[in-house]
């Protein structure tokens, strides 16, 4: 019997990955000619993954990896006006008004009346807490957990902290790797709601998913009915 529902935030409750995608042409526009952008952005993606252990996830981590790669690919000193424009771009990314996903508010409102809702989001605390505040959805949640990783161990600890048994827990999210697989492996249930934009790092193989059972919905509007039929 489900008693608590965990929600992923980025690209589940609100659109966010597109902010990173849209930053790349803006970076190219600021820097102008003289760079191999195919290489620069390929190396940037690699640097982001390589730096996760040091910086974690988020816009500020992206900024450090981006500046490192711009410096590496620059054949001459980077002019200070361009550096300032890149910093302004980062500030714009942090201040961008993101869109709440269709049906998110209705689903949270309906489900919060009968279940304990927990927001479980991966990233840098200040950055994520600021987004949660700006989303206007914070009031629906009994608890908010900002975590550095979403592994089996992470979910075990989150459930323990909140006094929830895995068999009473359902996780909802857009990432098979972060929101679905680890939760099923610790004995919980999970519903995948794919987002049109997936981060390259989050893609996993079909073989990894074929051995587990999880729900799949098109949008959050279908979630309350799905949860009710689980009882
Ligand atoms: Mg997500």
JSON list of C-alpha atoms and ligand atoms in Angstrom, two decimals:
[
{"chain": "A", "resi": 1, "resn": "UNK", "atom": "CA", "xyz": [0.00, 0.00, 0.00]},
{"chain": "A", "resi": 2, "resn": "UNK", "atom": "CA", "xyz": [1.39, 3.37, -1.02]},
{"chain": "A", "resi": 3, "resn": "UNK", "atom": "CA", "xyz": [1.67, 5.93, 1.80]},
{"chain": "A", "resi": 4, "resn": "UNK", "atom": "CA", "xyz": [4.30, 8.32, 0.47]},
{"chain": "A", "resi": 5, "resn": "UNK", "atom": "CA", "xyz": [5.09, 9.60, -3.02]},
{"chain": "A", "resi": 6, "resn": "UNK", "atom": "CA", "xyz": [8.48, 11.01, -4.01]},
{"chain": "A", "resi": 7, "resn": "UNK", "atom": "CA", "xyz": [8.71, 13.52, -6.83]},
{"chain": "A", "resi": 8, "resn": "UNK", "atom": "CA", "xyz": [11.75, 14.41, -8.89]},
{"chain": "A", "resi": 9, "resn": "UNK", "atom": "CA", "xyz": [11.88, 18.15, -9.66]},
{"chain": "A", "resi": 10, "resn": "UNK", "atom": "CA", "xyz": [13.87, 19.09, -12.80]},
{"chain": "A", "resi": 11, "resn": "UNK", "atom": "CA", "xyz": [12.05, 17.96, -15.95]},
{"chain": "A", "resi": 12, "resn": "UNK", "atom": "CA", "xyz": [9.36, 16.24, -13.89]},
{"chain": "A", "resi": 13, "resn": "UNK", "atom": "CA", "xyz": [7.64, 19.12, -12.05]},
{"chain": "A", "resi": 14, "resn": "UNK", "atom": "CA", "xyz": [9.22, 21.84, -14.18]},
{"chain": "A", "resi": 15, "resn": "UNK", "atom": "CA", "xyz": [11.16, 22.13, -17.45]},
{"chain": "A", "resi": 16, "resn": "UNK", "atom": "CA", "xyz": [14.86, 22.69, -16.90]},
{"chain": "A", "resi": 17, "resn": "UNK", "atom": "CA", "xyz": [17.27, 20.75, -19.12]},
{"chain": "A", "resi": 18, "resn": "UNK", "atom": "CA", "xyz": [16.48, 23.06, -22.04]},
{"chain": "A", "resi": 19, "resn": "UNK", "atom": "CA", "xyz": [18.20, 25.91, -20.16]},
{"chain": "A", "resi": 20, "resn": "UNK", "atom": "CA", "xyz": [21.54, 24.11, -20.61]},
{"chain": "A", "resi": 21, "resn": "UNK", "atom": "CA", "xyz": [20.85, 23.34, -24.28]},
{"chain": "A", "resi": 22, "resn": "UNK", "atom": "CA", "xyz": [19.87, 26.92, -25.03]},
{"chain": "A", "resi": 23, "resn": "UNK", "atom": "CA", "xyz": [23.01, 28.26, -23.33]},
{"chain": "A", "resi": 24, "resn": "UNK", "atom": "CA", "xyz": [25.34, 26.72, -25.92]},
{"chain": "A", "resi": 25, "resn": "UNK", "atom": "CA", "xyz": [24.43, 28.87, -28.96]},
{"chain": "A", "resi": 26, "resn": "UNK", "atom": "CA", "xyz": [24.51, 31.89, -26.63]},
{"chain": "A", "resi": 27, "resn": "UNK", "atom": "CA", "xyz": [28.07, 31.00, -25.56]},
{"chain": "A", "resi": 28, "resn": "UNK", "atom": "CA", "xyz": [29.05, 30.70, -29.25]},
{"chain": "A", "resi": 29, "resn": "UNK", "atom": "CA", "xyz": [27.46, 34.09, -29.93]},
{"chain": "A", "resi": 30, "resn": "UNK", "atom": "CA", "xyz": [29.44, 35.74, -27.11]},
{"chain": "A", "resi": 31, "resn": "UNK", "atom": "CA", "xyz": [32.79, 34.20, -28.09]},
{"chain": "A", "resi": 32, "resn": "UNK", "atom": "CA", "xyz": [32.41, 34.76, -31.84]},
{"chain": "A", "resi": 33, "resn": "UNK", "atom": "CA", "xyz": [34.74, 33.31, -34.45]},
{"chain": "A", "resi": 34, "resn": "UNK", "atom": "CA", "xyz": [37.92, 31.36, -33.78]},
{"chain": "A", "resi": 35, "resn": "UNK", "atom": "CA", "xyz": [36.55, 28.35, -31.91]},
{"chain": "A", "resi": 36, "resn": "UNK", "atom": "CA", "xyz": [35.68, 24.83, -33.02]},
{"chain": "A", "resi": 37, "resn": "UNK", "atom": "CA", "xyz": [32.29, 24.73, -31.27]},
{"chain": "A", "resi": 38, "resn": "UNK", "atom": "CA", "xyz": [31.61, 21.08, -32.07]},
{"chain": "A", "resi": 39, "resn": "UNK", "atom": "CA", "xyz": [34.78, 20.18, -30.16]},
{"chain": "A", "resi": 40, "resn": "UNK", "atom": "CA", "xyz": [34.30, 22.76, -27.43]},
{"chain": "A", "resi": 41, "resn": "UNK", "atom": "CA", "xyz": [30.78, 21.58, -26.53]},
{"chain": "A", "resi": 42, "resn": "UNK", "atom": "CA", "xyz": [31.73, 17.91, -26.83]},
{"chain": "A", "resi": 43, "resn": "UNK", "atom": "CA", "xyz": [34.61, 18.51, -24.39]},
{"chain": "A", "resi": 44, "resn": "UNK", "atom": "CA", "xyz": [32.32, 20.57, -22.17]},
{"chain": "A", "resi": 45, "resn": "UNK", "atom": "CA", "xyz": [29.89, 17.63, -21.85]},
{"chain": "A", "resi": 46, "resn": "UNK", "atom": "CA", "xyz": [32.83, 15.38, -20.97]},
{"chain": "A", "resi": 47, "resn": "UNK", "atom": "CA", "xyz": [34.21, 17.89, -18.44]},
{"chain": "A", "resi": 48, "resn": "UNK", "atom": "CA", "xyz": [30.80, 18.17, -16.74]},
{"chain": "A", "resi": 49, "resn": "UNK", "atom": "CA", "xyz": [30.69, 14.41, -16.19]},
{"chain": "A", "resi": 50, "resn": "UNK", "atom": "CA", "xyz": [34.35, 14.33, -15.08]},
{"chain": "A", "resi": 51, "resn": "UNK", "atom": "CA", "xyz": [33.78, 17.16, -12.59]},
{"chain": "A", "resi": 52, "resn": "UNK", "atom": "CA", "xyz": [30.58, 15.80, -10.99]},
{"chain": "A", "resi": 53, "resn": "UNK", "atom": "CA", "xyz": [32.50, 14.35, -8.03]},
{"chain": "A", "resi": 54, "resn": "UNK", "atom": "CA", "xyz": [34.05, 17.75, -7.34]},
{"chain": "A", "resi": 55, "resn": "UNK", "atom": "CA", "xyz": [31.27, 20.19, -8.25]},
{"chain": "A", "resi": 56, "resn": "UNK", "atom": "CA", "xyz": [28.05, 18.16, -8.15]},
{"chain": "A", "resi": 57, "resn": "UNK", "atom": "CA", "xyz": [25.13, 19.01, -10.49]},
{"chain": "A", "resi": 58, "resn": "UNK", "atom": "CA", "xyz": [23.77, 22.43, -11.41]},
{"chain": "A", "resi": 59, "resn": "UNK", "atom": "CA", "xyz": [24.24, 25.70, -13.24]},
{"chain": "A", "resi": 60, "resn": "UNK", "atom": "CA", "xyz": [27.25, 26.80, -11.18]},
{"chain": "A", "resi": 61, "resn": "UNK", "atom": "CA", "xyz": [28.98, 23.49, -11.88]},
{"chain": "A", "resi": 62, "resn": "UNK", "atom": "CA", "xyz": [28.18, 23.94, -15.58]},
{"chain": "A", "resi": 63, "resn": "UNK", "atom": "CA", "xyz": [29.69, 27.46, -15.36]},
{"chain": "A", "resi": 64, "resn": "UNK", "atom": "CA", "xyz": [33.02, 26.24, -13.97]},
{"chain": "A", "resi": 65, "resn": "UNK", "atom": "CA", "xyz": [33.33, 23.48, -16.58]},
{"chain": "A", "resi": 66, "resn": "UNK", "atom": "CA", "xyz": [32.32, 25.91, -19.34]},
{"chain": "A", "resi": 67, "resn": "UNK", "atom": "CA", "xyz": [34.91, 28.57, -18.34]},
{"chain": "A", "resi": 68, "resn": "UNK", "atom": "CA", "xyz": [37.60, 25.89, -18.04]},
{"chain": "A", "resi": 69, "resn": "UNK", "atom": "CA", "xyz": [36.88, 24.67, -21.56]},
{"chain": "A", "resi": 70, "resn": "UNK", "atom": "CA", "xyz": [36.59, 28.12, -23.10]},
{"chain": "A", "resi": 71, "resn": "UNK", "atom": "CA", "xyz": [40.06, 28.87, -21.64]},
{"chain": "A", "resi": 72, "resn": "UNK", "atom": "CA", "xyz": [41.45, 25.60, -23.01]},
{"chain": "A", "resi": 73, "resn": "UNK", "atom": "CA", "xyz": [40.06, 26.18, -26.51]},
{"chain": "A", "resi": 74, "resn": "UNK", "atom": "CA", "xyz": [40.97, 29.85, -26.70]},
{"chain": "A", "resi": 75, "resn": "UNK", "atom": "CA", "xyz": [44.00, 30.50, -28.87]},
{"chain": "A", "resi": 76, "resn": "UNK", "atom": "CA", "xyz": [44.51, 33.97, -27.39]},
{"chain": "A", "resi": 77, "resn": "UNK", "atom": "CA", "xyz": [43.73, 35.61, -24.00]},
{"chain": "A", "resi": 78, "resn": "UNK", "atom": "CA", "xyz": [39.99, 35.87, -23.39]},
{"chain": "A", "resi": 79, "resn": "UNK", "atom": "CA", "xyz": [38.92, 39.54, -23.40]},
{"chain": "A", "resi": 80, "resn": "UNK", "atom": "CA", "xyz": [37.40, 40.68, -20.09]},
{"chain": "A", "resi": 81, "resn": "UNK", "atom": "CA", "xyz": [34.20, 41.93, -21.78]},
{"chain": "A", "resi": 82, "resn": "UNK", "atom": "CA", "xyz": [33.57, 38.42, -23.13]},
{"chain": "A", "resi": 83, "resn": "UNK", "atom": "CA", "xyz": [34.29, 36.90, -19.73]},
{"chain": "A", "resi": 84, "resn": "UNK", "atom": "CA", "xyz": [31.77, 39.27, -18.13]},
{"chain": "A", "resi": 85, "resn": "UNK", "atom": "CA", "xyz": [29.17, 38.37, -20.78]},
{"chain": "A", "resi": 86, "resn": "UNK", "atom": "CA", "xyz": [29.69, 34.67, -20.01]},
{"chain": "A", "resi": 87, "resn": "UNK", "atom": "CA", "xyz": [29.19, 35.41, -16.29]},
{"chain": "A", "resi": 88, "resn": "UNK", "atom": "CA", "xyz": [26.01, 37.36, -17.13]},
{"chain": "A", "resi": 89, "resn": "UNK", "atom": "CA", "xyz": [24.78, 34.36, -19.13]},
{"chain": "A", "resi": 90, "resn": "UNK", "atom": "CA", "xyz": [25.23, 32.17, -16.03]},
{"chain": "A", "resi": 91, "resn": "UNK", "atom": "CA", "xyz": [23.28, 34.67, -13.92]},
{"chain": "A", "resi": 92, "resn": "UNK", "atom": "CA", "xyz": [20.52, 34.67, -16.56]},
{"chain": "A", "resi": 93, "resn": "UNK", "atom": "CA", "xyz": [20.42, 30.86, -16.44]},
{"chain": "A", "resi": 94, "resn": "UNK", "atom": "CA", "xyz": [19.98, 31.01, -12.64]},
{"chain": "A", "resi": 95, "resn": "UNK", "atom": "CA", "xyz": [17.19, 33.59, -12.99]},
{"chain": "A", "resi": 96, "resn": "UNK", "atom": "CA", "xyz": [15.36, 32.09, -15.99]},
{"chain": "A", "resi": 97, "resn": "UNK", "atom": "CA", "xyz": [11.67, 31.65, -15.40]},
{"chain": "A", "resi": 98, "resn": "UNK", "atom": "CA", "xyz": [11.10, 27.95, -15.86]},
{"chain": "A", "resi": 99, "resn": "UNK", "atom": "CA", "xyz": [7.72, 26.50, -16.82]},
{"chain": "A", "resi": 100, "resn": "UNK", "atom": "CA", "xyz": [5.80, 24.26, -14.44]},
{"chain": "A", "resi": 101, "resn": "UNK", "atom": "CA", "xyz": [4.95, 20.97, -16.19]},
{"chain": "A", "resi": 102, "resn": "UNK", "atom": "CA", "xyz": [1.33, 20.56, -17.38]},
{"chain": "A", "resi": 103, "resn": "UNK", "atom": "CA", "xyz": [-0.97, 19.07, -14.66]},
{"chain": "A", "resi": 104, "resn": "UNK", "atom": "CA", "xyz": [1.78, 19.29, -11.98]},
{"chain": "A", "resi": 105, "resn": "UNK", "atom": "CA", "xyz": [-0.15, 21.59, -9.68]},
{"chain": "A", "resi": 106, "resn": "UNK", "atom": "CA", "xyz": [-3.46, 19.66, -9.99]},
{"chain": "A", "resi": 107, "resn": "UNK", "atom": "CA", "xyz": [-1.74, 16.30, -9.43]},
{"chain": "A", "resi": 108, "resn": "UNK", "atom": "CA", "xyz": [0.14, 17.55, -6.35]},
{"chain": "A", "resi": 109, "resn": "UNK", "atom": "CA", "xyz": [-2.99, 19.18, -4.96]},
{"chain": "A", "resi": 110, "resn": "UNK", "atom": "CA", "xyz": [-5.06, 15.98, -5.36]},
{"chain": "A", "resi": 111, "resn": "UNK", "atom": "CA", "xyz": [-2.38, 13.61, -4.09]},
{"chain": "A", "resi": 112, "resn": "UNK", "atom": "CA", "xyz": [-1.26, 15.75, -1.13]},
{"chain": "A", "resi": 113, "resn": "UNK", "atom": "CA", "xyz": [-4.71, 15.26, 0.44]},
{"chain": "A", "resi": 114, "resn": "UNK", "atom": "CA", "xyz": [-4.17, 11.51, 0.79]},
{"chain": "A", "resi": 115, "resn": "UNK", "atom": "CA", "xyz": [-0.42, 10.89, 0.66]},
{"chain": "A", "resi": 116, "resn": "UNK", "atom": "CA", "xyz": [2.78, 12.25, 2.16]},
{"chain": "A", "resi": 117, "resn": "UNK", "atom": "CA", "xyz": [4.59, 13.97, -0.70]},
{"chain": "A", "resi": 118, "resn": "UNK", "atom": "CA", "xyz": [8.38, 14.29, -0.70]},
{"chain": "A", "resi": 119, "resn": "UNK", "atom": "CA", "xyz": [10.36, 16.32, -3.18]},
{"chain": "A", "resi": 120, "resn": "UNK", "atom": "CA", "xyz": [13.63, 14.51, -3.94]},
{"chain": "A", "resi": 121, "resn": "UNK", "atom": "CA", "xyz": [15.93, 16.52, -6.16]},
{"chain": "A", "resi": 122, "resn": "UNK", "atom": "CA", "xyz": [19.56, 16.20, -7.11]},
{"chain": "A", "resi": 123, "resn": "UNK", "atom": "CA", "xyz": [21.87, 19.21, -7.19]},
{"chain": "A", "resi": 124, "resn": "UNK", "atom": "CA", "xyz": [23.42, 22.03, -5.22]},
{"chain": "A", "resi": 125, "resn": "UNK", "atom": "CA", "xyz": [21.33, 22.93, -2.14]},
{"chain": "A", "resi": 126, "resn": "UNK", "atom": "CA", "xyz": [21.09, 26.70, -2.59]},
{"chain": "A", "resi": 127, "resn": "UNK", "atom": "CA", "xyz": [20.37, 26.44, -6.32]},
{"chain": "A", "resi": 128, "resn": "UNK", "atom": "CA", "xyz": [17.67, 23.77, -5.86]},
{"chain": "A", "resi": 129, "resn": "UNK", "atom": "CA", "xyz": [16.06, 25.40, -2.80]},
{"chain": "A", "resi": 130, "resn": "UNK", "atom": "CA", "xyz": [15.81, 28.67, -4.72]},
{"chain": "A", "resi": 131, "resn": "UNK", "atom": "CA", "xyz": [14.08, 26.87, -7.61]},
{"chain": "A", "resi": 132, "resn": "UNK", "atom": "CA", "xyz": [11.65, 25.11, -5.26]},
{"chain": "A", "resi": 133, "resn": "UNK", "atom": "CA", "xyz": [10.79, 28.46, -3.68]},
{"chain": "A", "resi": 134, "resn": "UNK", "atom": "CA", "xyz": [10.30, 30.11, -7.07]},
{"chain": "A", "resi": 135, "resn": "UNK", "atom": "CA", "xyz": [8.16, 27.22, -8.36]},
{"chain": "A", "resi": 136, "resn": "UNK", "atom": "CA", "xyz": [5.34, 27.99, -5.92]},
{"chain": "A", "resi": 137, "resn": "UNK", "atom": "CA", "xyz": [4.90, 24.22, -5.35]},
{"chain": "A", "resi": 138, "resn": "UNK", "atom": "CA", "xyz": [6.77, 23.95, -2.02]},
{"chain": "A", "resi": 139, "resn": "UNK", "atom": "CA", "xyz": [3.55, 23.99, 0.03]},
{"chain": "A", "resi": 140, "resn": "UNK", "atom": "CA", "xyz": [2.43, 20.60, -1.30]},
{"chain": "A", "resi": 141, "resn": "UNK", "atom": "CA", "xyz": [5.41, 18.78, 0.19]},
{"chain": "A", "resi": 142, "resn": "UNK", "atom": "CA", "xyz": [5.79, 17.34, 3.69]},
{"chain": "A", "resi": 143, "resn": "UNK", "atom": "CA", "xyz": [9.55, 17.18, 3.15]},
{"chain": "A", "resi": 144, "resn": "UNK", "atom": "CA", "xyz": [12.14, 18.41, 0.67]},
{"chain": "A", "resi": 145, "resn": "UNK", "atom": "CA", "xyz": [15.34, 16.43, 0.15]},
{"chain": "A", "resi": 146, "resn": "UNK", "atom": "CA", "xyz": [18.15, 17.95, -1.90]},
{"chain": "A", "resi": 147, "resn": "UNK", "atom": "CA", "xyz": [20.65, 15.18, -2.54]},
{"chain": "A", "resi": 148, "resn": "UNK", "atom": "CA", "xyz": [24.02, 14.97, -4.30]},
{"chain": "A", "resi": 149, "resn": "UNK", "atom": "CA", "xyz": [23.30, 11.63, -5.97]},
{"chain": "A", "resi": 150, "resn": "UNK", "atom": "CA", "xyz": [20.26, 9.43, -6.49]},
{"chain": "A", "resi": 151, "resn": "UNK", "atom": "CA", "xyz": [21.60, 5.98, -5.71]},
{"chain": "A", "resi": 152, "resn": "UNK", "atom": "CA", "xyz": [20.00, 3.05, -3.85]},
{"chain": "A", "resi": 153, "resn": "UNK", "atom": "CA", "xyz": [21.83, 4.23, -0.73]},
{"chain": "A", "resi": 154, "resn": "UNK", "atom": "CA", "xyz": [20.46, 7.78, -1.16]},
{"chain": "A", "resi": 155, "resn": "UNK", "atom": "CA", "xyz": [16.86, 6.53, -1.33]},
{"chain": "A", "resi": 156, "resn": "UNK", "atom": "CA", "xyz": [17.38, 4.16, 1.62]},
{"chain": "A", "resi": 157, "resn": "UNK", "atom": "CA", "xyz": [18.58, 7.08, 3.75]},
{"chain": "A", "resi": 158, "resn": "UNK", "atom": "CA", "xyz": [15.82, 9.45, 2.59]},
{"chain": "A", "resi": 159, "resn": "UNK", "atom": "CA", "xyz": [13.14, 6.86, 3.43]},
{"chain": "A", "resi": 160, "resn": "UNK", "atom": "CA", "xyz": [14.73, 6.10, 6.79]},
{"chain": "A", "resi": 161, "resn": "UNK", "atom": "CA", "xyz": [14.90, 9.83, 7.66]},
{"chain": "A", "resi": 162, "resn": "UNK", "atom": "CA", "xyz": [11.22, 10.20, 6.82]},
{"chain": "A", "resi": 163, "resn": "UNK", "atom": "CA", "xyz": [10.06, 6.99, 8.51]},
{"chain": "A", "resi": 164, "resn": "UNK", "atom": "CA", "xyz": [8.79, 5.35, 5.31]},
{"chain": "A", "resi": 165, "resn": "UNK", "atom": "CA", "xyz": [9.15, 1.67, 4.42]},
{"chain": "A", "resi": 166, "resn": "UNK", "atom": "CA", "xyz": [10.24, 1.05, 0.77]},
{"chain": "A", "resi": 167, "resn": "UNK", "atom": "CA", "xyz": [7.10, -1.03, 0.06]},
{"chain": "A", "resi": 168, "resn": "UNK", "atom": "CA", "xyz": [4.95, 2.00, 0.98]},
{"chain": "A", "resi": 169, "resn": "UNK", "atom": "CA", "xyz": [6.87, 4.32, -1.35]},
{"chain": "A", "resi": 170, "resn": "UNK", "atom": "CA", "xyz": [6.29, 5.35, -4.97]},
{"chain": "A", "resi": 171, "resn": "UNK", "atom": "CA", "xyz": [8.80, 7.53, -6.85]},
{"chain": "A", "resi": 172, "resn": "UNK", "atom": "CA", "xyz": [7.82, 9.67, -9.85]},
{"chain": "A", "resi": 173, "resn": "UNK", "atom": "CA", "xyz": [10.41, 11.05, -12.25]},
{"chain": "A", "resi": 174, "resn": "UNK", "atom": "CA", "xyz": [11.77, 11.52, -15.77]},
{"chain": "A", "resi": 175, "resn": "UNK", "atom": "CA", "xyz": [15.10, 9.75, -15.31]},
{"chain": "A", "resi": 176, "resn": "UNK", "atom": "CA", "xyz": [15.27, 5.95, -15.52]},
{"chain": "A", "resi": 177, "resn": "UNK", "atom": "CA", "xyz": [18.75, 6.00, -14.02]},
{"chain": "A", "resi": 178, "resn": "UNK", "atom": "CA", "xyz": [18.06, 8.36, -11.09]},
{"chain": "A", "resi": 179, "resn": "UNK", "atom": "CA", "xyz": [14.34, 8.10, -10.33]},
{"chain": "A", "resi": 180, "resn": "UNK", "atom": "CA", "xyz": [13.31, 4.58, -11.33]},
{"chain": "A", "resi": 181, "resn": "UNK", "atom": "CA", "xyz": [16.08, 1.95, -11.23]},
{"chain": "A", "resi": 182, "resn": "UNK", "atom": "CA", "xyz": [17.47, 2.63, -7.69]},
{"chain": "A", "resi": 183, "resn": "UNK", "atom": "CA", "xyz": [13.97, 2.83, -6.15]},
{"chain": "A", "resi": 184, "resn": "UNK", "atom": "CA", "xyz": [12.86, -0.50, -7.65]},
{"chain": "A", "resi": 185, "resn": "UNK", "atom": "CA", "xyz": [16.10, -2.10, -6.50]},
{"chain": "A", "resi": 186, "resn": "UNK", "atom": "CA", "xyz": [15.45, -1.18, -2.85]},
{"chain": "A", "resi": 187, "resn": "UNK", "atom": "CA", "xyz": [11.90, -2.57, -2.97]},
{"chain": "A", "resi": 188, "resn": "UNK", "atom": "CA", "xyz": [9.88, 0.55, -3.78]},
{"chain": "A", "resi": 189, "resn": "UNK", "atom": "CA", "xyz": [7.61, 1.32, -6.74]},
{"chain": "A", "resi": 190, "resn": "UNK", "atom": "CA", "xyz": [8.31, 3.85, -9.48]},
{"chain": "A", "resi": 191, "resn": "UNK", "atom": "CA", "xyz": [6.55, 5.63, -12.32]},
{"chain": "A", "resi": 192, "resn": "UNK", "atom": "CA", "xyz": [8.48, 6.97, -15.29]},
{"chain": "A", "resi": 193, "resn": "UNK", "atom": "CA", "xyz": [7.15, 10.10, -16.98]},
{"chain": "A", "resi": 194, "resn": "UNK", "atom": "CA", "xyz": [9.56, 10.78, -19.85]},
{"chain": "A", "resi": 195, "resn": "UNK", "atom": "CA", "xyz": [10.50, 14.36, -20.69]},
{"chain": "A", "resi": 196, "resn": "UNK", "atom": "CA", "xyz": [11.17, 15.41, -24.27]},
{"chain": "A", "resi": 197, "resn": "UNK", "atom": "CA", "xyz": [14.70, 16.53, -23.36]},
{"chain": "A", "resi": 198, "resn": "UNK", "atom": "CA", "xyz": [16.94, 13.96, -21.65]},
{"chain": "A", "resi": 199, "resn": "UNK", "atom": "CA", "xyz": [20.42, 14.70, -20.38]},
{"chain": "A", "resi": 200, "resn": "UNK", "atom": "CA", "xyz": [22.98, 12.61, -22.26]},
{"chain": "A", "resi": 201, "resn": "UNK", "atom": "CA", "xyz": [24.46, 11.41, -18.96]},
{"chain": "A", "resi": 202, "resn": "UNK", "atom": "CA", "xyz": [21.14, 9.98, -17.77]},
{"chain": "A", "resi": 203, "resn": "UNK", "atom": "CA", "xyz": [20.56, 7.58, -20.63]},
{"chain": "A", "resi": 204, "resn": "UNK", "atom": "CA", "xyz": [20.88, 3.91, -19.72]},
{"chain": "A", "resi": 205, "resn": "UNK", "atom": "CA", "xyz": [20.64, 0.63, -21.56]},
{"chain": "A", "resi": 206, "resn": "UNK", "atom": "CA", "xyz": [17.46, -1.33, -22.23]},
{"chain": "A", "resi": 207, "resn": "UNK", "atom": "CA", "xyz": [19.12, -4.41, -20.73]},
{"chain": "A", "resi": 208, "resn": "UNK", "atom": "CA", "xyz": [19.38, -2.62, -17.37]},
{"chain": "A", "resi": 209, "resn": "UNK", "atom": "CA", "xyz": [15.67, -1.82, -17.44]},
{"chain": "A", "resi": 210, "resn": "UNK", "atom": "CA", "xyz": [14.32, -5.10, -18.83]},
{"chain": "A", "resi": 211, "resn": "UNK", "atom": "CA", "xyz": [14.63, -6.97, -15.52]},
{"chain": "A", "resi": 212, "resn": "UNK", "atom": "CA", "xyz": [12.52, -4.55, -13.48]},
{"chain": "A", "resi": 213, "resn": "UNK", "atom": "CA", "xyz": [8.85, -3.58, -13.42]},
{"chain": "A", "resi": 214, "resn": "UNK", "atom": "CA", "xyz": [7.79, 0.04, -13.26]},
{"chain": "A", "resi": 215, "resn": "UNK", "atom": "CA", "xyz": [4.93, 2.24, -14.39]},
{"chain": "A", "resi": 216, "resn": "UNK", "atom": "CA", "xyz": [4.98, 4.51, -17.40]},
{"chain": "A", "resi": 217, "resn": "UNK", "atom": "CA", "xyz": [2.74, 7.54, -17.89]},
{"chain": "A", "resi": 218, "resn": "UNK", "atom": "CA", "xyz": [2.63, 10.28, -20.50]},
{"chain": "A", "resi": 219, "resn": "UNK", "atom": "CA", "xyz": [1.95, 13.15, -18.12]},
{"chain": "A", "resi": 220, "resn": "UNK", "atom": "CA", "xyz": [1.29, 14.04, -14.48]},
{"chain": "A", "resi": 221, "resn": "UNK", "atom": "CA", "xyz": [-2.45, 14.40, -15.14]},
{"chain": "A", "resi": 222, "resn": "UNK", "atom": "CA", "xyz": [-2.64, 10.58, -15.26]},
{"chain": "A", "resi": 223, "resn": "UNK", "atom": "CA", "xyz": [-0.87, 10.12, -11.92]},
{"chain": "A", "resi": 224, "resn": "UNK", "atom": "CA", "xyz": [-3.74, 10.36, -9.36]},
{"chain": "A", "resi": 225, "resn": "UNK", "atom": "CA", "xyz": [-5.75, 7.62, -11.16]},
{"chain": "A", "resi": 226, "resn": "UNK", "atom": "CA", "xyz": [-2.61, 5.49, -11.50]},
{"chain": "A", "resi": 227, "resn": "UNK", "atom": "CA", "xyz": [-1.84, 5.79, -7.78]},
{"chain": "A", "resi": 228, "resn": "UNK", "atom": "CA", "xyz": [-5.42, 4.93, -6.79]},
{"chain": "A", "resi": 229, "resn": "UNK", "atom": "CA", "xyz": [-5.40, 1.68, -8.77]},
{"chain": "A", "resi": 230, "resn": "UNK", "atom": "CA", "xyz": [-2.21, 0.60, -6.92]},
{"chain": "A", "resi": 231, "resn": "UNK", "atom": "CA", "xyz": [-4.05, 0.32, -3.58]},
{"chain": "B", "resi": 1, "resn": "LIG", "atom": "MG1", "xyz": [14.68, 15.07, -13.52]}
]
